[in-house]
mmCIF file of N, CA and C in Angstrom:
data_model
loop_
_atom_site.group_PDB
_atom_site.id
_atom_site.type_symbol
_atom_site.label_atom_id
_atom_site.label_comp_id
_atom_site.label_asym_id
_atom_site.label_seq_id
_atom_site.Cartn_x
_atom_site.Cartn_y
_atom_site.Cartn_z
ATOM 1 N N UNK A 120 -39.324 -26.097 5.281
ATOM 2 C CA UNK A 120 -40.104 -25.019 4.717
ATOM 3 C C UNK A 120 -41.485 -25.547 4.381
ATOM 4 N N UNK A 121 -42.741 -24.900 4.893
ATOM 5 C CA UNK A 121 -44.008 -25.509 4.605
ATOM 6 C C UNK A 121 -44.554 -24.469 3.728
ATOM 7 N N UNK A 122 -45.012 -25.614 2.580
ATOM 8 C CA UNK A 122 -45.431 -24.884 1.313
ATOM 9 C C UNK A 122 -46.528 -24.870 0.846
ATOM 10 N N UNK A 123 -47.038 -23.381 0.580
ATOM 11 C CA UNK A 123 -48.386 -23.297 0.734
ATOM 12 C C UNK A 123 -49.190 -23.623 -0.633
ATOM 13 N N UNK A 124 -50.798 -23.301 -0.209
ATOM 14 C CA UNK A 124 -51.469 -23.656 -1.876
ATOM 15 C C UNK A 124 -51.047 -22.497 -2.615
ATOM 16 N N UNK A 125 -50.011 -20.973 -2.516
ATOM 17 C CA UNK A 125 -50.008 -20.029 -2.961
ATOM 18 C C UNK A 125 -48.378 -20.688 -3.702
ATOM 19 N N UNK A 126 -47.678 -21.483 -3.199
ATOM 20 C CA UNK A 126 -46.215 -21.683 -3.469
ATOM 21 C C UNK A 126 -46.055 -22.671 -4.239
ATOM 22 N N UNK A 127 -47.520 -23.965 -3.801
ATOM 23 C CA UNK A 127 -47.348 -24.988 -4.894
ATOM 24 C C UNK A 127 -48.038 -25.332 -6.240
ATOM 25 N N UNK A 128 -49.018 -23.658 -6.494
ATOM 26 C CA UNK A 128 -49.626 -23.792 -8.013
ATOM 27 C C UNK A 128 -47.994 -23.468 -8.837
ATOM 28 N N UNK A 129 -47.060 -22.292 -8.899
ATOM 29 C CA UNK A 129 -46.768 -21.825 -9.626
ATOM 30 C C UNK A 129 -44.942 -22.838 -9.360
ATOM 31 N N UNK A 130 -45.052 -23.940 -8.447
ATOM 32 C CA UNK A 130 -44.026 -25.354 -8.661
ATOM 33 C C UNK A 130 -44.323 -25.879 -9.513
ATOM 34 N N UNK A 131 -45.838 -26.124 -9.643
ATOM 35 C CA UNK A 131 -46.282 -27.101 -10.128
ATOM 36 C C UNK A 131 -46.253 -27.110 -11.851
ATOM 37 N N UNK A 132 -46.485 -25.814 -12.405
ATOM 38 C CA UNK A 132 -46.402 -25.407 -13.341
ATOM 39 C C UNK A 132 -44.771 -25.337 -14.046
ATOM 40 N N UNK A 133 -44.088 -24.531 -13.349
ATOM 41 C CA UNK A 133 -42.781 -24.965 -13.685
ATOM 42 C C UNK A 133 -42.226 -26.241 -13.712
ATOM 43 N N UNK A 134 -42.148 -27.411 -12.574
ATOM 44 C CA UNK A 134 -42.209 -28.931 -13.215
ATOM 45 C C UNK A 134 -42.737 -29.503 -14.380
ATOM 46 N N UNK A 135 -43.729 -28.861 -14.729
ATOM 47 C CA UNK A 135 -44.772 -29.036 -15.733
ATOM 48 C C UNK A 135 -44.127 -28.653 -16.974
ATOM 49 N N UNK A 136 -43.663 -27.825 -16.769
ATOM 50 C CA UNK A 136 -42.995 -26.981 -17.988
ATOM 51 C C UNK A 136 -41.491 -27.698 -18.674
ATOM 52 N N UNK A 137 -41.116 -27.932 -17.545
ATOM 53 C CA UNK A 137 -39.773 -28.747 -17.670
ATOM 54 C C UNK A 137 -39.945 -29.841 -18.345
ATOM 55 N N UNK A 138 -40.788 -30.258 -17.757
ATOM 56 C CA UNK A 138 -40.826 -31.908 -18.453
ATOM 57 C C UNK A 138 -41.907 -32.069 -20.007
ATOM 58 N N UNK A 139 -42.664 -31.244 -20.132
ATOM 59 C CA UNK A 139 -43.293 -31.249 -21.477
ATOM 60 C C UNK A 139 -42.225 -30.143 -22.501
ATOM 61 N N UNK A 140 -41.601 -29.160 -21.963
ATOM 62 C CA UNK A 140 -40.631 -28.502 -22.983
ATOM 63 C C UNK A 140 -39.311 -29.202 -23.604
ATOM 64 N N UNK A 141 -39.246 -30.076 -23.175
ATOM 65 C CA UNK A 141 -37.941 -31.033 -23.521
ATOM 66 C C UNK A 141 -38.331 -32.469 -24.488
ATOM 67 N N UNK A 142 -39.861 -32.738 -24.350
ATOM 68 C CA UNK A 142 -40.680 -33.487 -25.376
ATOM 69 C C UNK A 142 -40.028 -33.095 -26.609
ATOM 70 N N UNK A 143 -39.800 -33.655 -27.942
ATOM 71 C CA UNK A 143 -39.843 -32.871 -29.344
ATOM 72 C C UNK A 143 -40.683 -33.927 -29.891
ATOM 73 N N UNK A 144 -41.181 -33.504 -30.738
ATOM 74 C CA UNK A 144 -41.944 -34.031 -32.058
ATOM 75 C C UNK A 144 -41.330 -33.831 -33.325
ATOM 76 N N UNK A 145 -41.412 -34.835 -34.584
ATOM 77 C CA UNK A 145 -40.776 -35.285 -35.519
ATOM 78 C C UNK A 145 -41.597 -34.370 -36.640
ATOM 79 N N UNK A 146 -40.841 -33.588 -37.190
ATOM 80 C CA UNK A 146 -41.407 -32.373 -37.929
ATOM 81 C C UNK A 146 -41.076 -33.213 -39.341
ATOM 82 N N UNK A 147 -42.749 -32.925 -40.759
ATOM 83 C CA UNK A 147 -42.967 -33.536 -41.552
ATOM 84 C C UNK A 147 -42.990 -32.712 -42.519
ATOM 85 N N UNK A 148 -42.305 -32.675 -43.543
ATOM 86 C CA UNK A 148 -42.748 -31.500 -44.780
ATOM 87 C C UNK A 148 -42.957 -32.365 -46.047
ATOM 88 N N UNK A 149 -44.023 -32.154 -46.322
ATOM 89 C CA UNK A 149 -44.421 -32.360 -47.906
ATOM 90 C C UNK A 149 -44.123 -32.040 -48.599
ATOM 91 N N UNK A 150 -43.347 -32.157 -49.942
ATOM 92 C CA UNK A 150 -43.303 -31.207 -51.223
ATOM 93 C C UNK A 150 -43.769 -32.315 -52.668
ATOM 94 N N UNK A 151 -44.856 -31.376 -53.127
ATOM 95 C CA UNK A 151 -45.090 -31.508 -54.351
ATOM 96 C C UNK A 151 -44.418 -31.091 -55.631
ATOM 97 N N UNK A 152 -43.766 -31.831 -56.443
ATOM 98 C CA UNK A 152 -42.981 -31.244 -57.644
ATOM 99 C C UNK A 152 -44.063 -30.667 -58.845
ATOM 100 N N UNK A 153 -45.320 -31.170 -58.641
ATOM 101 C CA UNK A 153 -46.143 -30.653 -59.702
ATOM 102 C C UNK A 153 -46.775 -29.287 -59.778
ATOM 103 N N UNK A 154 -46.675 -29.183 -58.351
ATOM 104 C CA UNK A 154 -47.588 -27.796 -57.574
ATOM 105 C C UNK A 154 -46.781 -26.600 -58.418
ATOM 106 N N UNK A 155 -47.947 -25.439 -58.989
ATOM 107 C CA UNK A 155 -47.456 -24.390 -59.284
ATOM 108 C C UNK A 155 -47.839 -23.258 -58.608
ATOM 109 N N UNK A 156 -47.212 -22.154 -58.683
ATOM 110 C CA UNK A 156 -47.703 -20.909 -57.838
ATOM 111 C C UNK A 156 -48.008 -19.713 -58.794
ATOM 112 N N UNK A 157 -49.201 -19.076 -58.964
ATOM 113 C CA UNK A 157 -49.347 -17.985 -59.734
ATOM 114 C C UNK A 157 -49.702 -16.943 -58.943
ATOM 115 N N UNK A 158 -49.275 -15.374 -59.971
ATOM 116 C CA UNK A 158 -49.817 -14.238 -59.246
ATOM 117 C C UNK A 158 -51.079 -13.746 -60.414
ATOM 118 N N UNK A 159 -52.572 -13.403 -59.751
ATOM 119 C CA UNK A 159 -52.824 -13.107 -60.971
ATOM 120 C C UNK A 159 -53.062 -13.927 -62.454
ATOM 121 N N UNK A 160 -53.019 -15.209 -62.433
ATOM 122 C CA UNK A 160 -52.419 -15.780 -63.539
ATOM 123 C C UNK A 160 -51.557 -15.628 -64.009
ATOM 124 N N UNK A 161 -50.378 -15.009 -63.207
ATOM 125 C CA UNK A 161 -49.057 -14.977 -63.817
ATOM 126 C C UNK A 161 -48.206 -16.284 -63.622
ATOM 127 N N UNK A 162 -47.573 -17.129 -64.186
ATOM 128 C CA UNK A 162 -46.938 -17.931 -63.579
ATOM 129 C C UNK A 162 -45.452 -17.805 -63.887
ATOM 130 N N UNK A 163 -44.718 -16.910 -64.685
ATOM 131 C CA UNK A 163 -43.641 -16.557 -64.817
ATOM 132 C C UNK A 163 -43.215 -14.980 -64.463
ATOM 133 N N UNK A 164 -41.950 -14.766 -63.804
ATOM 134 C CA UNK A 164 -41.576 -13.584 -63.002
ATOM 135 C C UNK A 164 -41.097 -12.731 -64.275
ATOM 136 N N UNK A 165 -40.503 -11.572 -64.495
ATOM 137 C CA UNK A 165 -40.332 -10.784 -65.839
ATOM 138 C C UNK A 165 -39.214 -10.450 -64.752
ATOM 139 N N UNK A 166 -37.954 -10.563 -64.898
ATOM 140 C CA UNK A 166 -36.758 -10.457 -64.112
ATOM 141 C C UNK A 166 -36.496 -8.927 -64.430
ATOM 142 N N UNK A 167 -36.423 -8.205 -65.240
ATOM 143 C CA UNK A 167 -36.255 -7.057 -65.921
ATOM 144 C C UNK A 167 -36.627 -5.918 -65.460
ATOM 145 N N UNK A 168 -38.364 -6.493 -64.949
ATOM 146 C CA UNK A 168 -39.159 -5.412 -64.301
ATOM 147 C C UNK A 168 -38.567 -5.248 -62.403
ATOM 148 N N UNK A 169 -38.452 -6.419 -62.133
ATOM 149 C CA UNK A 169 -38.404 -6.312 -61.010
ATOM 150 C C UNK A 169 -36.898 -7.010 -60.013
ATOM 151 N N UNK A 170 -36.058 -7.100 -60.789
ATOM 152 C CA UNK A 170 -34.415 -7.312 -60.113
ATOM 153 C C UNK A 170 -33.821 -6.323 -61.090
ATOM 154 N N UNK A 171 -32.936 -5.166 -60.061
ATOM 155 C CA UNK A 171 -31.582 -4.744 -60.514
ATOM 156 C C UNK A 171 -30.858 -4.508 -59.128
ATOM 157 N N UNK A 172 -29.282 -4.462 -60.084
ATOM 158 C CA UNK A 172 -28.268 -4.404 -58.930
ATOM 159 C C UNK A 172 -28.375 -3.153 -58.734
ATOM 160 N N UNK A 173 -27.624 -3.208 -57.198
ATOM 161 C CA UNK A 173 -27.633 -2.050 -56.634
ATOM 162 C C UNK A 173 -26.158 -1.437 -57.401
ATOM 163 N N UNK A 174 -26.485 -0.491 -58.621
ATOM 164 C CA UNK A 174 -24.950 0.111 -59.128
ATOM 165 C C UNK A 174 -25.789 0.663 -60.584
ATOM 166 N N UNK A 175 -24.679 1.839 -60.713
ATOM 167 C CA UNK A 175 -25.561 2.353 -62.084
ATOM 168 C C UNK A 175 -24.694 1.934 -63.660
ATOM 169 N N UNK A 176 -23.541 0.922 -63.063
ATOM 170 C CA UNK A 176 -23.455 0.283 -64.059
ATOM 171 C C UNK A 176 -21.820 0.665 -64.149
ATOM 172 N N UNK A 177 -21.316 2.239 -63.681
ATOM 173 C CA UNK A 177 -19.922 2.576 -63.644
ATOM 174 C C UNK A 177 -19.235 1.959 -63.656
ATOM 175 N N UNK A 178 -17.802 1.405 -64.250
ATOM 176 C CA UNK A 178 -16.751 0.611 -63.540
ATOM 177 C C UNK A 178 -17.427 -0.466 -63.135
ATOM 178 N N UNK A 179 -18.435 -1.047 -63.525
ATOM 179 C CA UNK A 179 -18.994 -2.434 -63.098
ATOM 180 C C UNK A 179 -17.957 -3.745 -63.171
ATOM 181 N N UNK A 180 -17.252 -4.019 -64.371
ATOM 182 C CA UNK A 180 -16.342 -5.126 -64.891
ATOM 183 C C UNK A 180 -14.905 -4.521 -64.241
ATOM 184 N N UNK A 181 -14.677 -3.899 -63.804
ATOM 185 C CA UNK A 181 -13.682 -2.934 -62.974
ATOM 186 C C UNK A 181 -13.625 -3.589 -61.248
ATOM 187 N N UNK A 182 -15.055 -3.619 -61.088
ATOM 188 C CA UNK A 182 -15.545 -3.885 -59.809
ATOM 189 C C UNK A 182 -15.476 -5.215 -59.498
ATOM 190 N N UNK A 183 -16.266 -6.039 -60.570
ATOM 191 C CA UNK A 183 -16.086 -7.322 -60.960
ATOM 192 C C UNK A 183 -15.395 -8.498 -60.797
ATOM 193 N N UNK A 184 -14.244 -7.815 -61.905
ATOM 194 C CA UNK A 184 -12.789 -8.557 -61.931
ATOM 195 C C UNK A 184 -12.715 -9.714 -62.396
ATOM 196 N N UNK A 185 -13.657 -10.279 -63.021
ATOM 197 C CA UNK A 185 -13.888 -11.687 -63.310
ATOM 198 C C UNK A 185 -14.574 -11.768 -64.587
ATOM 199 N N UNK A 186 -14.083 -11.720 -65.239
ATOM 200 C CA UNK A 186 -15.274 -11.726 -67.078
ATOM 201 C C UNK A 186 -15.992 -12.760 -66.725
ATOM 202 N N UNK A 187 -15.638 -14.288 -66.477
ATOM 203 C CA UNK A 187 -16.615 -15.413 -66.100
ATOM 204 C C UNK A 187 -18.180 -14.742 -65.634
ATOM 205 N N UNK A 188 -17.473 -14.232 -64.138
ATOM 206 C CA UNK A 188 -18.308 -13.570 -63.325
ATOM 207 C C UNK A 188 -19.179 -13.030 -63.512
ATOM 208 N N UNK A 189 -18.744 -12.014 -64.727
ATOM 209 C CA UNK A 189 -19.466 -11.057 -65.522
ATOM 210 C C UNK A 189 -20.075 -11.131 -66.622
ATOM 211 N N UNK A 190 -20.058 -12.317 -67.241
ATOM 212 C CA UNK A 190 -20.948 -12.791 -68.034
ATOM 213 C C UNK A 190 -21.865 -13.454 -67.382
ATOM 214 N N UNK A 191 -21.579 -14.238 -66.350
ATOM 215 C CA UNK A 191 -23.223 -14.889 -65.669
ATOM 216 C C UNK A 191 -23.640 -14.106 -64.658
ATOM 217 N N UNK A 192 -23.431 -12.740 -64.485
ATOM 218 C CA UNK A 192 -24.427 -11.442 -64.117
ATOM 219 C C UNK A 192 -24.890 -11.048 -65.048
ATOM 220 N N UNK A 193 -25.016 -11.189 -66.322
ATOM 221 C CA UNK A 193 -25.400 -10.092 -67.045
ATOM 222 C C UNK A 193 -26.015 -11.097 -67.912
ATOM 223 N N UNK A 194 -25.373 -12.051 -68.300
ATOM 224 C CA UNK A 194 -26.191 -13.006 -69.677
ATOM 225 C C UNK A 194 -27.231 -14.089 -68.668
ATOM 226 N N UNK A 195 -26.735 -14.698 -67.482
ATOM 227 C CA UNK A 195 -27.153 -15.940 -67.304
ATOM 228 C C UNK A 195 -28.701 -15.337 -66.171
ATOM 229 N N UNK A 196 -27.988 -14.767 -65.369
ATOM 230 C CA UNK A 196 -28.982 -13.918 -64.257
ATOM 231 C C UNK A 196 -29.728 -12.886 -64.733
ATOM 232 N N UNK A 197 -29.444 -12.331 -66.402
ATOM 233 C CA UNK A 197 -29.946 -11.466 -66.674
ATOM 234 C C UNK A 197 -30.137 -10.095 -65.194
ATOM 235 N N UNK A 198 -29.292 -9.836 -65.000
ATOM 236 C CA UNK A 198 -29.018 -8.256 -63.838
ATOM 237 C C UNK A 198 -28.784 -7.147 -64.886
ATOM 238 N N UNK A 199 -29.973 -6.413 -63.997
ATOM 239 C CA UNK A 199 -30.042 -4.874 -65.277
ATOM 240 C C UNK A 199 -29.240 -4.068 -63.853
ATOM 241 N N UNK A 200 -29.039 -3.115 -64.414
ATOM 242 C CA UNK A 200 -28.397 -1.784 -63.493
ATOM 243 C C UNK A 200 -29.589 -0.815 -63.247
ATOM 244 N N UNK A 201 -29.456 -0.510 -61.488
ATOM 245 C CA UNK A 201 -30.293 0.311 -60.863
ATOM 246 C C UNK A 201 -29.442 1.143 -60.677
ATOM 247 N N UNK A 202 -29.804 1.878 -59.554
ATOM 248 C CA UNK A 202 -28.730 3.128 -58.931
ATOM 249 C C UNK A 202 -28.020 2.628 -58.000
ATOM 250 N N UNK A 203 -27.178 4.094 -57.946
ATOM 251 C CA UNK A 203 -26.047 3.429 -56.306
ATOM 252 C C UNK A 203 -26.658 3.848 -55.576
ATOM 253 N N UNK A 204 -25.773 3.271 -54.618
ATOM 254 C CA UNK A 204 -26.919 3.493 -52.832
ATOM 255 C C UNK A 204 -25.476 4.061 -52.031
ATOM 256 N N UNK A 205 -25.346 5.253 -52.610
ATOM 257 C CA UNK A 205 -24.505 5.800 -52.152
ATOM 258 C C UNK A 205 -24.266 6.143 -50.459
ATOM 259 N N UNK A 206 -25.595 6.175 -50.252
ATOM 260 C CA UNK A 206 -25.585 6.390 -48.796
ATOM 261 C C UNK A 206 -25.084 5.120 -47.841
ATOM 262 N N UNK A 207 -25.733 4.191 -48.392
ATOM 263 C CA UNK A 207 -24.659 2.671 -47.471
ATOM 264 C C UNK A 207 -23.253 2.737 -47.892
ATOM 265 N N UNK A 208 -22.528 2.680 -49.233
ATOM 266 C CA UNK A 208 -21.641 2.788 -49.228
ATOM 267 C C UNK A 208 -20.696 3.589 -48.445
ATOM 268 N N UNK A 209 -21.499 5.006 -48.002
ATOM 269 C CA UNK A 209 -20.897 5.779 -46.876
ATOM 270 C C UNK A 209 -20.636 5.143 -45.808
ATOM 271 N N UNK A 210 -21.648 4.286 -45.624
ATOM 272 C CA UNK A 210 -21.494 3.929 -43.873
ATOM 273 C C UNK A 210 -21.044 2.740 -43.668
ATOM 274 N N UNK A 211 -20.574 1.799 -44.888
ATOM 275 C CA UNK A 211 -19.990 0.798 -44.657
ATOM 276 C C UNK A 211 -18.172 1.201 -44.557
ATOM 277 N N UNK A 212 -18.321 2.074 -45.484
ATOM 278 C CA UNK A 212 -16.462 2.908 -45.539
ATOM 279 C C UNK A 212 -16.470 3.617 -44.264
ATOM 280 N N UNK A 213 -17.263 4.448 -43.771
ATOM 281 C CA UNK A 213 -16.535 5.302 -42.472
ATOM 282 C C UNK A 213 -17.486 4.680 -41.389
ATOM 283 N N UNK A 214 -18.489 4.152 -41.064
ATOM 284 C CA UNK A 214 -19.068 3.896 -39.762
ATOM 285 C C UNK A 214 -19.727 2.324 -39.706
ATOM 286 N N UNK A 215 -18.788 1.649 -40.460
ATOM 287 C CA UNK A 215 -19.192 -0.024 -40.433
ATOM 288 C C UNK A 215 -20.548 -0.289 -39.621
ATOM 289 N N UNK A 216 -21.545 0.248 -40.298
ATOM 290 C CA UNK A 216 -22.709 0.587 -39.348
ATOM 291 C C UNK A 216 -23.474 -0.052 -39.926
ATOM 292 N N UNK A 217 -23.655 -0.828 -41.493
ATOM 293 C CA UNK A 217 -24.376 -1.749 -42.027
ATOM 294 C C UNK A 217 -23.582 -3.584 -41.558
#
């Protein structure tokens, strides 16, 4: 088979490809323990404002089953109660669709 300048740019490239895609390089991460992150000058999150469980609180320790459990949701994680999301609950019970 004689191979033209139209057949041996796009060889050439694929050889090319082969042999530099199989190269790896030694990936480096830094971490600083001092480094802080603020929003705003905020540097602490207000858990209260912005985490609740998905449940309005019903039958929660019911749900639970675990007082342990249920004391480090509520005392340790500090978790306030939002609403239900009644609509996933639908579709995880009849159309395992989540």
């Amino acid at each position: 088979m004689l191979l033209t300048h139209y057949t041996k740019k796009p060889l050439f490239f694929i050889i090319w490809f082969l042999i530099f895609s199989s190269a790896s390089s030694q990936v480096k991460i830094f971490v600083d323990p001092h480094t802080t992150n603020s929003i705003k000058g905020h540097l602490e999150l207000n858990r209260q404002k912005y985490f609740n469980i998905s449940s309005g609180g019903k039958n929660f320790e019911k749900a639970v089953g675990n007082s342990k459990l249920l004391k480090t949701y509520l005392d340790d994680y500090k978790i306030n109660f939002g609403r239900d999301l009644g609509m996933v609950r639908s579709q995880v019970k009849y159309g395992n669709s989540v």
